[in-house]
Short mmCIF file of C-alpha atoms in Angstrom, two decimals:
data_model
loop_
_atom_site.label_atom_id
_atom_site.label_comp_id
_atom_site.label_asym_id
_atom_site.label_seq_id
_atom_site.Cartn_x
_atom_site.Cartn_y
_atom_site.Cartn_z
CA MET A 1264 11.83 11.87 28.63
CA PRO A 1265 12.39 8.76 26.43
CA LEU A 1266 9.95 10.04 23.84
CA ASN A 1267 11.50 13.53 23.91
CA LEU A 1268 14.92 12.03 23.18
CA ILE A 1269 13.74 10.08 20.14
CA LEU A 1270 11.55 12.94 18.87
CA ASN A 1271 14.52 15.33 19.14
CA ASN A 1272 16.58 12.78 17.22
CA LEU A 1273 13.99 12.79 14.42
CA GLU A 1274 13.87 16.60 14.40
CA LYS A 1275 17.50 16.68 13.23
CA HIS A 1276 16.21 15.57 9.82
CA ILE A 1277 12.40 15.84 9.64
CA HIS A 1278 9.67 17.90 11.28
CA LEU A 1279 6.62 16.06 12.57
CA THR A 1280 3.23 17.45 13.45
CA ARG A 1281 1.76 16.49 16.84
CA GLU A 1282 -0.48 13.94 15.09
CA GLU A 1283 2.51 12.42 13.23
CA GLN A 1284 4.44 12.20 16.49
CA GLU A 1285 1.55 10.28 18.05
CA ILE A 1286 1.36 7.86 15.11
CA PHE A 1287 5.13 7.28 15.29
CA THR A 1288 5.33 6.81 19.06
CA ALA A 1289 2.42 4.35 18.99
CA TYR A 1290 4.63 2.05 16.89
CA LEU A 1291 7.51 2.05 19.40
CA GLN A 1292 8.07 -0.81 21.80
CA PRO A 1293 10.12 -0.12 24.95
CA LYS A 1294 12.57 -2.80 26.05
CA LYS A 1295 15.06 -3.11 28.89
CA ILE A 1296 18.20 -5.13 28.30
CA LYS A 1297 20.41 -6.17 31.19
CA ARG A 1298 24.19 -5.87 30.97
CA LYS A 1299 25.65 -8.74 28.86
CA GLN A 1300 22.21 -9.66 27.45
CA PHE A 1301 21.63 -9.70 23.72
CA LEU A 1302 19.20 -7.71 21.64
CA LEU A 1303 20.21 -9.82 18.62
CA THR A 1304 22.42 -12.86 18.14
CA TYR A 1305 24.28 -14.16 15.10
CA GLY A 1306 21.96 -16.11 12.80
CA GLU A 1307 18.75 -14.43 13.96
CA VAL A 1308 16.79 -12.30 11.50
CA CYS A 1309 16.87 -8.65 12.59
CA LYS A 1310 13.28 -7.48 12.86
CA TYR A 1311 13.84 -4.15 14.66
CA SER A 1312 15.81 -0.94 14.59
CA ALA A 1313 16.68 0.02 18.16
CA PHE A 1314 16.98 3.56 19.49
CA VAL A 1315 19.02 3.76 22.70
CA ILE A 1316 17.48 5.80 25.52
CA THR A 1317 20.01 4.96 28.24
CA GLY A 1318 22.99 2.64 28.38
CA CYS A 1319 25.11 1.37 25.52
CA LEU A 1320 24.96 -1.45 22.98
CA ARG A 1321 27.71 -2.89 20.83
CA GLY A 1322 27.44 -4.67 17.51
CA TYR A 1323 30.11 -7.28 16.83
CA THR A 1324 31.01 -10.44 14.96
CA VAL A 1325 33.12 -13.40 16.01
CA ASP A 1326 35.64 -14.90 13.58
CA LYS A 1327 36.50 -18.59 13.15
CA SER A 1328 39.24 -18.27 15.79
CA GLY A 1329 36.72 -17.00 18.34
CA ILE A 1330 38.04 -13.44 18.25
CA GLU A 1331 35.43 -10.69 18.60
CA HIS A 1332 35.45 -7.76 16.17
CA VAL A 1333 33.46 -4.74 17.33
CA LEU A 1334 31.67 -3.09 14.40
CA SER A 1335 29.78 -0.34 16.22
CA PHE A 1336 28.68 1.12 19.51
CA ALA A 1337 25.31 2.71 20.22
CA PRO A 1338 25.24 4.99 23.26
CA ALA A 1339 22.17 7.04 24.22
CA ASP A 1340 20.58 8.93 21.28
CA TRP A 1341 21.91 6.45 18.67
CA TRP A 1342 20.14 3.93 16.44
CA ILE A 1343 21.46 0.40 15.89
CA ALA A 1344 20.48 -2.67 13.86
CA ASP A 1345 22.11 -5.40 11.84
CA MET A 1346 21.52 -3.47 8.60
CA TYR A 1347 22.28 -6.46 6.36
CA SER A 1348 19.70 -8.62 8.11
CA LEU A 1349 17.12 -5.86 8.63
CA ILE A 1350 17.09 -4.92 4.94
CA SER A 1351 17.43 -8.43 3.46
CA GLN A 1352 15.45 -10.24 6.18
CA LYS A 1353 18.10 -12.97 6.03
CA PRO A 1354 19.86 -14.40 9.11
CA GLY A 1355 22.07 -11.78 10.76
CA ILE A 1356 25.82 -11.59 10.87
CA GLN A 1357 26.06 -9.56 14.09
CA ASN A 1358 25.52 -9.92 17.77
CA ILE A 1359 24.09 -6.83 19.47
CA GLU A 1360 24.83 -6.90 23.20
CA ALA A 1361 24.24 -4.52 26.11
CA LEU A 1362 27.50 -3.30 27.64
CA GLU A 1363 25.49 -2.05 30.63
CA ASP A 1364 21.84 -2.02 31.63
CA THR A 1365 20.21 -0.39 28.61
CA GLU A 1366 16.78 0.90 27.67
CA VAL A 1367 15.77 1.02 24.02
CA LEU A 1368 12.76 1.84 21.91
CA LEU A 1369 12.24 -0.75 19.17
CA LEU A 1370 10.69 0.01 15.80
CA SER A 1371 9.81 -3.14 13.87
CA LYS A 1372 10.57 -3.39 10.17
CA ALA A 1373 6.83 -3.93 9.57
CA ASN A 1374 5.92 -0.74 11.45
CA GLN A 1375 8.69 1.16 9.68
CA GLU A 1376 7.14 0.14 6.37
CA LYS A 1377 3.73 1.34 7.62
CA LEU A 1378 5.28 4.69 8.52
CA TYR A 1379 6.58 5.07 4.97
CA THR A 1380 2.99 4.86 3.72
CA GLN A 1381 1.33 6.87 6.49
CA ILE A 1382 4.01 9.56 6.87
CA PRO A 1383 6.22 9.58 3.76
CA LYS A 1384 8.84 11.86 5.37
CA PHE A 1385 9.95 8.80 7.37
CA GLU A 1386 11.39 7.39 4.14
CA HIS A 1387 13.59 10.48 4.06
CA PHE A 1388 14.61 10.03 7.70
CA PHE A 1389 15.54 6.37 7.39
CA ARG A 1390 17.26 6.95 4.05
CA ILE A 1391 19.51 9.47 5.83
CA LEU A 1392 20.23 6.95 8.63
CA THR A 1393 21.02 4.24 6.09
CA GLU A 1394 23.24 6.55 4.04
CA ASN A 1395 25.09 7.69 7.17
CA SER A 1396 25.59 4.06 8.17
CA LEU A 1397 26.95 3.21 4.72
CA VAL A 1398 29.32 6.19 4.73
CA ALA A 1399 30.57 5.34 8.24
CA SER A 1400 31.15 1.69 7.27
CA GLN A 1401 33.02 2.66 4.11
CA GLN A 1402 35.14 5.20 5.97
CA ARG A 1403 35.93 2.65 8.65
CA LEU A 1404 37.04 0.14 6.00
CA ILE A 1405 39.27 2.73 4.33
CA ASP A 1406 40.67 3.76 7.72
CA SER A 1407 41.49 0.15 8.62
CA LEU A 1408 43.38 -0.23 5.35
CA SER A 1409 45.25 3.05 5.33
CA LEU A 1410 45.59 4.53 8.84
CA THR A 1411 47.81 3.65 11.77
CA ALA A 1412 46.27 2.29 14.96
CA GLU A 1413 46.86 5.66 16.63
CA GLU A 1414 44.99 7.46 13.82
CA ARG A 1415 42.14 4.94 14.06
CA TYR A 1416 41.98 5.56 17.81
CA ASN A 1417 41.80 9.32 17.23
CA ASN A 1418 38.92 8.74 14.80
CA PHE A 1419 37.19 6.59 17.41
CA CYS A 1420 37.53 9.44 19.93
CA LYS A 1421 35.91 11.86 17.47
CA ARG A 1422 33.06 9.46 16.61
CA TYR A 1423 32.30 8.36 20.18
CA PRO A 1424 33.50 11.17 22.49
CA THR A 1425 31.19 10.11 25.34
CA LEU A 1426 32.57 6.56 25.35
CA ILE A 1427 36.33 7.19 25.55
CA ASP A 1428 36.53 6.92 29.34
CA HIS A 1429 33.40 4.81 29.63
CA LEU A 1430 34.27 1.61 27.75
CA PRO A 1431 36.68 -1.15 28.71
CA GLN A 1432 39.93 -0.77 26.78
CA LYS A 1433 39.51 -4.23 25.22
CA GLN A 1434 36.28 -3.02 23.53
CA ILE A 1435 38.03 0.03 22.07
CA ALA A 1436 41.00 -2.12 21.00
CA SER A 1437 38.64 -4.49 19.18
CA TYR A 1438 36.90 -1.59 17.45
CA ILE A 1439 40.17 -0.14 16.12
CA GLY A 1440 41.48 -3.59 15.19
CA VAL A 1441 44.34 -4.17 17.65
CA THR A 1442 44.97 -6.46 20.61
CA PRO A 1443 44.31 -5.10 24.11
CA GLU A 1444 48.05 -5.41 24.86
CA PHE A 1445 49.02 -3.37 21.79
CA PHE A 1446 46.34 -0.80 22.64
CA SER A 1447 47.69 -0.41 26.19
CA ARG A 1448 51.26 0.11 24.91
CA MET A 1449 50.05 2.55 22.23
CA LYS A 1450 48.12 4.65 24.76
CA ALA A 1451 51.12 4.74 27.10
CA GLU A 1452 53.29 5.90 24.18
CA MET A 1453 50.73 8.59 23.26
CA VAL A 1454 50.78 9.88 26.85
CA ARG A 1455 54.61 9.95 26.84
CA LYS A 1456 54.61 11.98 23.58
CA ARG A 1457 52.39 14.70 25.09
#
């Protein structure tokens, strides 16, 4: 099952032969992360891309006031990494934490580079992931500058439909850039308007 999920994820963008699938899966390292444990902490160099099999991870930063800012969520069938650190191999700027018991498949940067040589279509696959990540980050920045909190929440619901009723409200509030109290009032107002 775990391998089927990741192979189906790849098939969205590239087709692999049985031999290529075997080469790829040999490079994967399974890992279980308990709720509230970290896959990556601020200041560490990100050495892996993680593909979520079950559970959910969140990527976030903490500002000088100690306030957390959620940058992304990764439910099942999603990839996550601190892209800045993974690409530059400099200390990371994100924490990646399990919101619940989570199983991932890790692909090291070194093995990813080997895949590029052995199976060049992986360059295409990871270029698409990187481009999608860049587009999502840019859109999120634009949204935070130009949309209301309610519009940002609606965008969150479209991006993460499986997480709407699954995440604590404070996590969603952090993602859309509002306090939990404001988020609670906004949701109550949205319900009243319906």
